Coordinates of C-alpha atoms in Angstrom, one line a residue:
Chain S
X1 CA -15.1 11.3 -4.3
X2 CA -12.8 10.3 -7.1
X3 CA -11.3 6.8 -7.3
X4 CA -7.9 8.5 -7.8
X5 CA -7.0 12.1 -7.4
X6 CA -3.6 13.7 -7.6
X7 CA -2.9 17.4 -7.0
X8 CA 0.3 19.1 -8.1
X9 CA 2.1 15.8 -8.1
X10 CA 5.8 15.9 -8.8
X11 CA 8.5 13.2 -8.9
X12 CA 12.2 13.8 -9.4
X13 CA 14.9 11.2 -10.0
X14 CA 18.0 13.2 -9.4
X15 CA 18.0 15.9 -12.0
X16 CA 15.3 14.3 -14.0
X17 CA 11.8 15.5 -13.3
X18 CA 9.4 12.7 -14.3
X19 CA 6.2 14.4 -13.1
X20 CA 5.7 18.1 -13.2
X21 CA 2.8 19.2 -11.0
X22 CA 0.3 16.6 -12.3
X23 CA -3.4 17.1 -11.6
X24 CA -5.3 14.0 -12.4
X25 CA -8.7 12.6 -11.6
X26 CA -10.2 9.2 -12.2
X27 CA -13.9 8.4 -11.6
X28 CA -15.1 5.1 -10.1
X29 CA -15.8 2.2 -12.5
X30 CA -14.3 3.9 -15.5
X31 CA -11.5 2.8 -17.7
X32 CA -9.0 5.6 -18.0
X33 CA -6.1 5.2 -20.4
X34 CA -2.9 7.1 -19.9
X35 CA -1.4 7.7 -23.3
X36 CA 2.1 9.0 -23.9
X37 CA 5.4 8.1 -25.3
X38 CA 8.2 6.5 -23.3
X39 CA 9.5 8.9 -20.6
X40 CA 6.2 10.8 -20.4
X41 CA 5.7 9.9 -16.7
X42 CA 3.0 7.2 -17.1
X43 CA 4.8 4.4 -15.2
X44 CA 6.0 6.9 -12.5
X45 CA 2.4 7.9 -11.9
X46 CA 1.3 4.3 -11.6
X47 CA 4.1 3.3 -9.3
X48 CA 3.3 6.3 -7.0
X49 CA -0.4 5.3 -6.9
X50 CA 0.7 1.7 -6.1
X51 CA 2.9 3.0 -3.2
X52 CA 6.0 1.6 -4.8
X53 CA 7.4 5.1 -5.2
X54 CA 7.0 8.1 -3.0
X55 CA 6.2 11.4 -4.6
X56 CA 8.7 14.3 -4.3
X57 CA 5.8 16.7 -3.6
X58 CA 2.1 17.1 -4.1
X59 CA -0.6 14.7 -3.0
X60 CA -2.0 11.5 -4.4
X61 CA -5.1 9.7 -3.1
X62 CA -6.6 6.4 -3.9
X63 CA -10.2 6.6 -2.7
X64 CA -9.9 8.5 0.6
X65 CA -6.4 7.1 1.3
X66 CA -3.3 9.2 0.9
X67 CA -0.6 7.1 -0.8
X68 CA 2.2 8.6 1.4
X69 CA 0.4 8.6 4.7
X70 CA -1.7 5.4 4.5
X71 CA 0.2 3.1 2.1
X72 CA -0.9 -0.1 3.6
X73 CA -4.6 0.9 3.3
X74 CA -4.0 1.9 -0.4
X75 CA -2.4 -1.5 -1.0
X76 CA -5.5 -3.2 0.3
X77 CA -7.7 -1.6 -2.4
X78 CA -5.5 -1.7 -5.5
X79 CA -3.5 -4.1 -7.5
X80 CA -0.9 -3.4 -10.2
X81 CA 0.3 -5.4 -13.2
X82 CA 3.8 -4.2 -13.9
X83 CA 5.3 -3.3 -17.3
X84 CA 7.9 -6.0 -16.8
X85 CA 6.5 -9.2 -15.3
X86 CA 7.6 -9.7 -11.7
X87 CA 7.7 -13.3 -10.6
X88 CA 9.7 -15.7 -8.5
X89 CA 12.2 -17.4 -10.8
X90 CA 11.9 -20.8 -9.3
X91 CA 8.1 -20.9 -8.9
X92 CA 5.5 -22.2 -11.4
X93 CA 2.7 -19.9 -12.7
X94 CA 0.0 -21.6 -10.6
X95 CA 2.2 -21.2 -7.5
X96 CA 2.8 -17.5 -8.2
X97 CA -0.9 -16.9 -8.7
X98 CA -1.8 -18.9 -5.5
X99 CA 0.6 -16.8 -3.5
X100 CA -0.8 -13.6 -4.9
X101 CA -4.4 -14.7 -4.4
X102 CA -3.7 -15.7 -0.8
X103 CA -1.8 -12.6 0.2
X104 CA -4.5 -10.4 -1.4
X105 CA -7.2 -12.2 0.5
X106 CA -9.0 -14.1 -2.2
X107 CA -11.1 -16.7 -0.4
X108 CA -9.5 -20.1 -0.3
X109 CA -12.6 -21.8 -1.7
X110 CA -12.4 -19.6 -4.9
X111 CA -8.6 -19.7 -5.5
X112 CA -8.0 -22.9 -7.3
X113 CA -11.0 -22.6 -9.6
X114 CA -10.2 -19.0 -10.4
X115 CA -6.6 -19.8 -11.1
X116 CA -7.4 -22.7 -13.4
X117 CA -10.0 -20.5 -15.2
X118 CA -7.6 -17.6 -15.8
X119 CA -4.7 -19.8 -16.8
X120 CA -6.9 -21.5 -19.4
X121 CA -8.4 -18.3 -20.6
X122 CA -5.1 -16.6 -21.1
X123 CA -3.6 -19.8 -22.7
X124 CA -1.1 -20.4 -19.9
X125 CA -2.5 -23.8 -18.9
X126 CA 0.0 -25.7 -21.0
X127 CA 2.8 -23.7 -19.3
X128 CA 1.6 -24.2 -15.8
X129 CA 4.4 -26.6 -14.9
X130 CA 7.2 -24.5 -16.2
X131 CA 9.3 -22.4 -13.9
X132 CA 8.8 -18.7 -14.2
X133 CA 12.4 -18.3 -15.4
X134 CA 11.6 -20.6 -18.3
X135 CA 8.5 -18.7 -19.5
X136 CA 8.6 -16.7 -22.7
X137 CA 8.2 -12.9 -22.6
X138 CA 4.6 -13.1 -23.7
X139 CA 3.8 -15.9 -21.2
X140 CA 5.4 -14.0 -18.3
X141 CA 3.4 -10.9 -19.3
X142 CA 0.1 -12.8 -19.4
X143 CA 0.9 -14.2 -16.0
X144 CA 1.5 -10.7 -14.7
X145 CA -1.9 -9.6 -16.0
X146 CA -3.5 -12.8 -14.5
X147 CA -2.6 -11.7 -11.0
X148 CA -5.0 -8.8 -11.2
X149 CA -7.7 -10.9 -12.9
X150 CA -7.6 -13.3 -9.9
X151 CA -7.3 -10.5 -7.3
X152 CA -10.1 -8.4 -8.8
X153 CA -9.2 -5.2 -6.8
X154 CA -11.3 -2.1 -6.5
X155 CA -8.6 -0.2 -8.5
X156 CA -6.8 -2.2 -11.1
X157 CA -3.7 -0.7 -12.6
X158 CA -2.2 -2.1 -15.8
X159 CA 1.1 -0.9 -17.2
X160 CA 1.2 -1.8 -20.8
X161 CA -0.9 -4.9 -20.3
X162 CA -0.5 -6.4 -23.7
X163 CA 3.0 -5.5 -24.7
X164 CA 5.0 -8.5 -25.9
X165 CA 1.7 -10.4 -26.3
X166 CA 0.5 -11.6 -29.7
X167 CA -2.7 -10.2 -31.3
X168 CA -4.9 -13.1 -30.2
X169 CA -3.5 -12.7 -26.6
X170 CA -4.1 -9.0 -26.7
X171 CA -7.8 -9.4 -27.5
X172 CA -8.2 -11.9 -24.6
X173 CA -6.5 -9.5 -22.2
X174 CA -8.6 -6.6 -23.3
X175 CA -11.8 -8.6 -23.0
X176 CA -10.8 -9.6 -19.5
X177 CA -10.0 -6.0 -18.5
X178 CA -13.5 -4.9 -19.8
X179 CA -15.1 -7.7 -17.8
X180 CA -13.2 -6.6 -14.7
X181 CA -14.7 -3.1 -15.1
X182 CA -18.2 -4.6 -15.7
X183 CA -17.8 -6.3 -12.3
X184 CA -17.2 -2.9 -10.6
X185 CA -13.5 -2.3 -10.7
X186 CA -12.0 1.0 -11.7
X187 CA -9.3 0.6 -14.3
X188 CA -6.2 2.7 -15.0
X189 CA -4.1 1.6 -18.0
X190 CA -0.8 3.1 -19.2
X191 CA 0.0 2.4 -22.8
X192 CA 1.6 3.8 -25.9
X193 CA -0.4 1.5 -28.1
X194 CA -3.1 3.4 -29.9
X195 CA -5.3 0.3 -30.7
X196 CA -5.3 -0.7 -27.0
X197 CA -6.4 2.8 -26.0
X198 CA -9.1 3.0 -28.6
X199 CA -10.4 -0.5 -27.7
X200 CA -10.5 0.0 -23.9
X201 CA -10.8 3.7 -23.0
X202 CA -13.8 5.5 -21.6
X203 CA -11.5 8.5 -21.3
X204 CA -7.9 9.1 -22.3
X205 CA -5.4 11.3 -20.5
X206 CA -2.5 12.4 -22.7
X207 CA 0.7 12.7 -20.8
X208 CA 3.7 14.5 -22.2
X209 CA 6.9 15.3 -20.4
X210 CA 5.3 14.7 -17.0
X211 CA 2.3 16.8 -17.5
X212 CA -1.3 16.1 -18.5
X213 CA -2.0 17.7 -21.8
X214 CA -5.6 16.9 -22.1
X215 CA -8.2 14.4 -20.8
X216 CA -11.5 13.5 -22.5
X217 CA -13.4 10.7 -24.2
X218 CA -11.9 9.3 -27.4
X219 CA -14.7 10.7 -29.5
X220 CA -14.4 14.2 -28.0
X221 CA -10.7 14.2 -28.4
X222 CA -11.0 13.3 -32.1
X223 CA -13.7 15.9 -32.6
X224 CA -11.3 18.6 -31.3
X225 CA -9.0 18.1 -34.3
X226 CA -9.6 20.6 -37.1
X227 CA -9.3 18.7 -40.3
X228 CA -9.1 15.4 -38.5
X229 CA -11.6 13.5 -40.7
X230 CA -10.4 12.3 -44.0
X231 CA -12.7 11.8 -47.0
X232 CA -11.3 9.9 -50.0
X233 CA -13.3 10.4 -53.3
X234 CA -13.2 8.7 -56.6
X235 CA -15.0 10.4 -59.5
X236 CA -16.0 9.1 -63.0
X237 CA -13.4 9.6 -65.7
X238 CA -13.8 12.7 -67.9
X239 CA -14.7 15.1 -65.1
X240 CA -13.4 18.7 -65.3
X241 CA -11.1 18.0 -62.4
X242 CA -9.4 21.4 -62.0
X243 CA -12.8 23.2 -61.7
X244 CA -14.3 20.6 -59.4
X245 CA -11.2 20.6 -57.2
X246 CA -11.5 24.4 -56.7
X247 CA -15.2 24.1 -55.9
X248 CA -14.6 21.3 -53.4
X249 CA -12.1 23.5 -51.7
X250 CA -14.8 26.1 -51.3
X251 CA -17.0 23.8 -49.3
X252 CA -17.3 24.9 -45.7
X253 CA -15.2 22.7 -43.4
X254 CA -12.6 21.8 -46.0
X255 CA -9.1 22.2 -44.4
X256 CA -7.1 20.8 -47.4
X257 CA -7.7 18.9 -50.6
X258 CA -5.1 17.0 -52.5
X259 CA -5.2 15.0 -55.6
X260 CA -4.5 11.3 -55.1
X261 CA -4.2 10.3 -58.8
X262 CA -6.5 10.7 -61.8
X263 CA -10.0 11.6 -60.5
X264 CA -9.1 10.7 -57.0
X265 CA -9.0 13.2 -54.1
X266 CA -8.2 13.2 -50.5
X267 CA -9.9 15.9 -48.4
X268 CA -9.1 16.7 -44.8
X269 CA -12.3 18.1 -43.3
X270 CA -13.5 19.2 -39.9
X271 CA -16.6 17.1 -39.6
X272 CA -17.1 14.5 -42.3
X273 CA -20.9 14.1 -41.5
X274 CA -21.5 17.7 -42.4
X275 CA -19.0 17.9 -45.4
X276 CA -20.1 14.8 -47.3
X277 CA -23.7 15.9 -48.0
X278 CA -22.4 19.2 -49.3
X279 CA -19.9 17.4 -51.5
X280 CA -22.6 15.0 -53.0
X281 CA -24.9 18.0 -53.6
X282 CA -22.1 19.7 -55.5
X283 CA -21.4 16.6 -57.6
X284 CA -25.1 16.3 -58.4
X285 CA -25.3 19.9 -59.5
X286 CA -22.2 19.4 -61.7
X287 CA -23.6 16.1 -63.0
X288 CA -20.5 14.4 -61.9
X289 CA -20.8 10.7 -60.9
X290 CA -19.2 9.7 -57.7
X291 CA -17.7 6.2 -57.9
X292 CA -16.7 5.9 -54.3
X293 CA -16.5 7.8 -51.0
X294 CA -14.5 6.6 -48.0
X295 CA -14.5 8.4 -44.7
X296 CA -11.8 7.7 -42.0
X297 CA -11.6 9.3 -38.7
X298 CA -8.3 10.4 -37.0
X299 CA -6.5 7.9 -34.9
X300 CA -5.4 8.6 -31.4
X301 CA -1.9 9.0 -32.8
X302 CA -3.3 12.0 -34.8
X303 CA -4.9 13.3 -31.5
X304 CA -1.6 13.0 -29.8
X305 CA 0.1 14.8 -32.6
X306 CA -2.5 17.5 -32.5
X307 CA -2.1 18.1 -28.8
X308 CA 1.6 17.7 -28.4
X309 CA 3.1 18.3 -31.8
X310 CA 4.8 14.9 -31.7
X311 CA 4.1 11.5 -33.1
X312 CA 3.1 8.9 -30.5
X313 CA 3.8 5.8 -32.5
X314 CA 7.5 5.6 -33.5
X315 CA 8.7 2.6 -35.5
X316 CA 9.9 1.2 -32.1
X317 CA 6.7 1.4 -30.2
X318 CA 4.2 1.1 -33.0
Chain N
X1 CA 0.4 -11.0 10.6
X2 CA -0.9 -13.8 8.4
X3 CA 0.4 -12.0 5.3
X4 CA 3.8 -11.6 6.9
X5 CA 3.9 -15.4 7.5
X6 CA 2.8 -16.1 3.9
X7 CA 5.5 -13.8 2.6
X8 CA 8.0 -15.5 4.9
X9 CA 6.9 -18.9 3.8
X10 CA 7.3 -17.9 0.1
X11 CA 10.9 -16.7 0.7
X12 CA 11.6 -19.8 2.9
X13 CA 10.6 -22.1 0.1
X14 CA 12.7 -20.1 -2.4
X15 CA 15.9 -21.1 -0.4
X16 CA 15.2 -24.8 -0.7
X17 CA 14.2 -24.4 -4.4
X18 CA 17.6 -23.2 -5.3
X19 CA 18.9 -26.6 -6.1
X20 CA 22.5 -25.7 -7.1
X21 CA 22.9 -24.0 -3.7
X22 CA 21.4 -27.0 -1.9
X23 CA 23.7 -29.3 -3.7
X24 CA 26.8 -27.3 -2.9
X25 CA 26.0 -26.8 0.8
X26 CA 24.9 -30.4 1.4
X27 CA 27.9 -31.9 -0.4
X28 CA 30.3 -29.7 1.5
X29 CA 28.7 -30.0 4.9
X30 CA 28.1 -33.8 4.7
X31 CA 31.6 -34.5 3.5
X32 CA 32.9 -32.4 6.4
X33 CA 30.8 -34.3 8.9
X34 CA 30.9 -37.8 7.6
X35 CA 34.4 -37.9 6.2
X36 CA 36.6 -35.3 7.9
X37 CA 35.0 -35.6 11.4
X38 CA 34.6 -39.4 11.4
X39 CA 38.0 -40.2 9.9
X40 CA 39.9 -37.6 12.0
X41 CA 38.2 -39.0 15.1
X42 CA 40.4 -42.1 14.7
X43 CA 43.6 -40.0 14.1
X44 CA 43.4 -37.5 17.0
X45 CA 43.8 -37.8 20.7
X46 CA 40.4 -36.2 21.4
X47 CA 36.9 -36.9 20.0
X48 CA 37.1 -34.7 16.8
X49 CA 33.6 -35.7 15.8
X50 CA 32.2 -34.1 19.0
X51 CA 34.2 -30.9 18.3
X52 CA 33.9 -30.6 14.6
X53 CA 30.3 -31.6 13.8
X54 CA 28.8 -28.7 15.9
X55 CA 31.1 -26.5 14.0
X56 CA 29.8 -27.8 10.7
X57 CA 26.2 -27.4 11.9
X58 CA 26.8 -23.8 13.0
X59 CA 28.6 -23.1 9.8
X60 CA 25.6 -24.5 7.9
X61 CA 23.3 -22.3 9.9
X62 CA 25.5 -19.3 9.2
X63 CA 25.8 -19.9 5.4
X64 CA 22.1 -20.6 5.1
X65 CA 21.2 -17.4 7.0
X66 CA 23.5 -15.4 4.9
X67 CA 21.7 -16.6 1.8
X68 CA 18.9 -14.3 2.8
X69 CA 21.1 -11.4 1.5
X70 CA 21.4 -13.1 -1.9
X71 CA 17.6 -13.5 -2.1
X72 CA 17.1 -9.8 -1.1
X73 CA 19.6 -8.7 -3.7
X74 CA 17.9 -10.8 -6.3
X75 CA 14.5 -9.4 -5.4
X76 CA 16.0 -5.9 -5.8
X77 CA 17.7 -6.7 -9.1
X78 CA 14.6 -8.4 -10.6
X79 CA 12.2 -5.8 -9.4
X80 CA 10.3 -8.3 -7.2
X81 CA 10.8 -5.8 -4.4
X82 CA 8.4 -3.5 -6.3
X83 CA 5.9 -6.2 -6.4
X84 CA 6.2 -6.7 -2.6
X85 CA 5.8 -3.0 -2.0
X86 CA 2.5 -3.1 -3.9
X87 CA 1.1 -6.0 -1.8
X88 CA -1.3 -5.4 1.0
X89 CA 1.4 -5.7 3.7
X90 CA 3.3 -2.9 5.5
X91 CA 6.9 -2.2 4.6
X92 CA 8.0 -3.3 8.1
X93 CA 6.0 -6.5 7.5
X94 CA 8.1 -7.2 4.4
X95 CA 11.3 -6.7 6.4
X96 CA 10.1 -9.0 9.2
X97 CA 9.0 -11.6 6.7
X98 CA 12.5 -11.8 5.2
X99 CA 14.2 -12.0 8.5
X100 CA 11.8 -14.7 9.7
X101 CA 12.3 -16.7 6.5
X102 CA 16.1 -16.3 6.7
X103 CA 16.1 -17.5 10.3
X104 CA 13.7 -20.4 9.6
X105 CA 15.6 -21.6 6.5
X106 CA 18.9 -21.6 8.4
X107 CA 17.4 -23.5 11.3
X108 CA 15.7 -26.1 9.1
X109 CA 18.9 -26.5 7.0
X110 CA 21.2 -26.9 10.0
X111 CA 18.6 -29.0 11.8
X112 CA 18.8 -31.5 8.9
X113 CA 22.5 -31.7 9.4
X114 CA 22.0 -32.2 13.1
X115 CA 19.5 -35.0 12.5
X116 CA 22.2 -36.9 10.6
X117 CA 24.6 -36.3 13.5
X118 CA 22.0 -37.4 16.1
X119 CA 22.3 -41.0 14.7
X120 CA 25.5 -41.3 16.6
X121 CA 24.5 -39.2 19.6
X122 CA 22.8 -40.3 22.9
X123 CA 19.0 -39.9 23.3
X124 CA 19.3 -37.0 25.8
X125 CA 20.9 -34.9 23.1
X126 CA 17.5 -34.7 21.4
X127 CA 15.9 -32.9 24.4
X128 CA 18.8 -30.4 24.7
X129 CA 18.7 -29.8 21.0
X130 CA 15.0 -28.9 21.2
X131 CA 15.7 -26.4 23.9
X132 CA 18.6 -25.0 22.0
X133 CA 16.8 -24.5 18.7
X134 CA 14.7 -21.4 19.5
X135 CA 18.0 -19.6 20.5
X136 CA 19.6 -20.7 17.3
X137 CA 16.6 -19.4 15.4
X138 CA 17.2 -15.9 17.0
X139 CA 20.9 -16.2 16.0
X140 CA 19.9 -17.1 12.5
X141 CA 17.6 -14.0 12.3
X142 CA 20.6 -11.9 13.4
X143 CA 22.8 -13.4 10.7
X144 CA 20.0 -12.9 8.2
X145 CA 20.0 -9.3 9.4
X146 CA 23.7 -9.0 8.6
X147 CA 23.0 -10.4 5.2
X148 CA 20.2 -7.9 4.7
X149 CA 22.6 -5.1 5.5
X150 CA 25.1 -6.4 3.0
X151 CA 22.5 -6.7 0.3
X152 CA 21.4 -3.1 1.0
X153 CA 25.0 -1.9 0.9
X154 CA 25.7 -3.8 -2.3
X155 CA 22.7 -2.2 -4.1
X156 CA 22.4 -3.6 -7.6
X157 CA 26.0 -4.8 -7.8
X158 CA 25.7 -8.5 -7.2
X159 CA 29.5 -9.0 -7.2
X160 CA 29.9 -6.5 -4.3
X161 CA 27.3 -8.5 -2.3
X162 CA 29.2 -11.7 -2.7
X163 CA 32.5 -10.0 -1.9
X164 CA 31.0 -8.5 1.3
X165 CA 29.5 -11.8 2.2
X166 CA 32.9 -13.6 1.9
X167 CA 34.6 -10.9 4.0
X168 CA 32.0 -11.2 6.7
X169 CA 32.2 -15.0 6.6
X170 CA 35.9 -15.0 7.0
X171 CA 36.0 -12.4 9.8
X172 CA 33.1 -14.0 11.8
X173 CA 34.3 -17.6 11.4
X174 CA 38.0 -16.8 12.0
X175 CA 37.2 -14.7 15.1
X176 CA 35.2 -17.5 16.7
X177 CA 35.5 -20.8 18.5
X178 CA 33.7 -22.6 15.6
X179 CA 36.9 -24.2 14.3
X180 CA 39.4 -23.8 17.2
X181 CA 39.0 -24.1 21.0
X182 CA 39.4 -20.8 22.9
X183 CA 42.6 -22.1 24.5
X184 CA 44.2 -22.3 21.1
X185 CA 43.0 -18.8 20.2
X186 CA 44.4 -17.4 23.4
X187 CA 47.9 -18.6 22.4
X188 CA 47.9 -16.7 19.1
X189 CA 45.6 -13.7 19.4
X190 CA 45.8 -10.5 21.6
X191 CA 43.5 -10.1 24.5
X192 CA 41.0 -7.7 22.9
X193 CA 40.5 -10.1 20.0
X194 CA 40.0 -13.0 22.4
X195 CA 37.3 -11.0 24.1
X196 CA 35.7 -10.5 20.6
X197 CA 35.9 -14.2 19.9
X198 CA 34.2 -15.0 23.2
X199 CA 31.4 -12.5 22.5
X200 CA 30.9 -13.6 18.9
X201 CA 27.4 -15.2 18.7
X202 CA 28.8 -18.0 16.5
X203 CA 31.2 -19.0 19.3
X204 CA 28.4 -18.9 21.8
X205 CA 26.3 -21.1 19.6
X206 CA 29.0 -23.6 18.7
X207 CA 30.0 -23.9 22.4
X208 CA 26.4 -24.3 23.5
X209 CA 25.9 -27.1 20.9
X210 CA 29.1 -28.9 21.9
X211 CA 28.3 -28.6 25.6
X212 CA 24.5 -29.3 25.7
X213 CA 23.8 -31.4 22.6
X214 CA 27.0 -33.3 22.0
X215 CA 28.5 -33.6 25.5
X216 CA 25.1 -33.9 27.2
X217 CA 25.5 -31.3 30.0
X218 CA 22.3 -30.0 31.5
X219 CA 21.1 -26.8 29.9
X220 CA 22.1 -23.6 31.8
X221 CA 20.1 -20.4 31.2
X222 CA 22.9 -17.8 31.2
X223 CA 24.9 -19.0 28.1
X224 CA 21.7 -19.1 26.2
X225 CA 20.7 -15.6 27.4
X226 CA 24.1 -14.4 26.3
X227 CA 23.5 -16.0 22.9
X228 CA 20.2 -14.2 22.6
X229 CA 21.6 -10.8 23.6
X230 CA 24.5 -11.2 21.2
X231 CA 22.2 -12.0 18.3
X232 CA 19.5 -9.4 18.8
X233 CA 21.6 -6.3 17.8
X234 CA 22.4 -8.0 14.4
X235 CA 18.7 -8.6 13.8
X236 CA 17.8 -5.0 14.7
X237 CA 20.6 -3.5 12.6
X238 CA 19.7 -5.7 9.7
X239 CA 16.0 -4.8 9.9
X240 CA 16.9 -1.1 10.0
X241 CA 19.3 -1.4 7.1
X242 CA 16.8 -3.2 5.0
X243 CA 14.1 -0.7 5.9
X244 CA 16.4 2.1 4.9
X245 CA 17.1 0.3 1.6
X246 CA 13.4 0.0 0.8
X247 CA 12.9 3.7 1.7
X248 CA 15.7 4.6 -0.8
X249 CA 14.1 2.5 -3.5
X250 CA 10.7 4.3 -2.9
X251 CA 12.4 7.7 -3.0
X252 CA 15.0 7.3 -5.8
X253 CA 13.4 4.5 -7.7
X254 CA 16.5 2.4 -7.2
X255 CA 19.2 1.7 -4.6

């Protein structure tokens, strides 16, 4: 049985179709990242699973519970951290967490210790006496994430968990999410941040315009890109560059080769591990000295571009 | 059930945390009670304190219960309602929690006004007040139901909610015996409106408080049963309206 399963799931808001027959599966105790630009249907999917929204058609199950027919049962096994922090304006962070812990059935004996621990770990301890309405965007977001870290549900859903949070805070949140999975939770994260996805994901589902484009591990997705690996070379001065350039292009697996200045080349290759030995062999034969070799793999942004034909990271969401 | 109570307690505390609202309500109600009622008592031929203070208390109950609508509207606007819908509590439970909290906040608030008034009232008034309070609680839940309906109608337009609230307040208070005795109303209003005034739960509550708490008559079951019957439809309509609003949010994503 899957931790989450949707079949032919659709959601319409008036004339806008946010999800178009989505089939999606999530295994127990894995971290699945939903990657997609704004408007791709990530948040809609999460809100349907959390029973906040009702699907227009299709089915969605959390464990064995149907989100439409057994919403209260679903709510007992999952927790969601919303994209925009949801808090009571006139309550303090500790009070908000205490309420959340109590209503989600966290044992009373554990509540206060857990709250203090999480507030300190996510650097909210100093802000514990501020009202929610006076918290900064980053603090409110960290508080939103803290709710799930206290609740520790079987299925934890995070919608852009580290948006508005500084780099140091992001790392802390990511570590806590990993720890949550190690303790047995299944994690579903929606994000449009490539670094977040790369750091956390066991598998990535790419969503575009309400549909799942592909789903696999980060490594497999990157390996699917032809010419995804980039090899940057620097050769010793005085090399017969025109001839060598032609020969480098002939190496099996070369997708393109461009000159990056004098004696510098940038090759897009299918699998760098196979290409680099052939290239060094060629240089040895030509008695050409290699000054440096740098291999970089494609980012998830390249993966997204490959599968959808669009860039994921725009200047706005990068 | 425990979760419903926790949610109710949370919303209940939110009412008393809204300091600006508390300041406005208390200053208005206390000045009415301690200045208008006590001073006018000396100027009029009848005991204006005994007539007017129950009116102030019922008005306090009314206004505090109507604030439930403001809190519901805020929860919708700020997305807190999404948070509630994700908690391990049924949708009906959320509705019940709001009405319970609205009723309780109104009773506690008006109770504090009554405590101040009790300083000048005889001891037997305390017992009658204790009997009367559960009925006032049901009335307050009904009024909270009206507020929930208004919040559902207003959707995300806060200004509409406050406009609706003012209209309901004017209509319900004007067509009641809260501020004028029924004899005065009979002189100026047609018969069908007099009947509405008599059936208005605010009239029933104000009259019950005047008679049992302030005048000290022994409690009679029938007027209190009438108060209960007049309040329940408001509670039910409010609960249904709020449920419908939550359903709309779940289907359309907004109201």
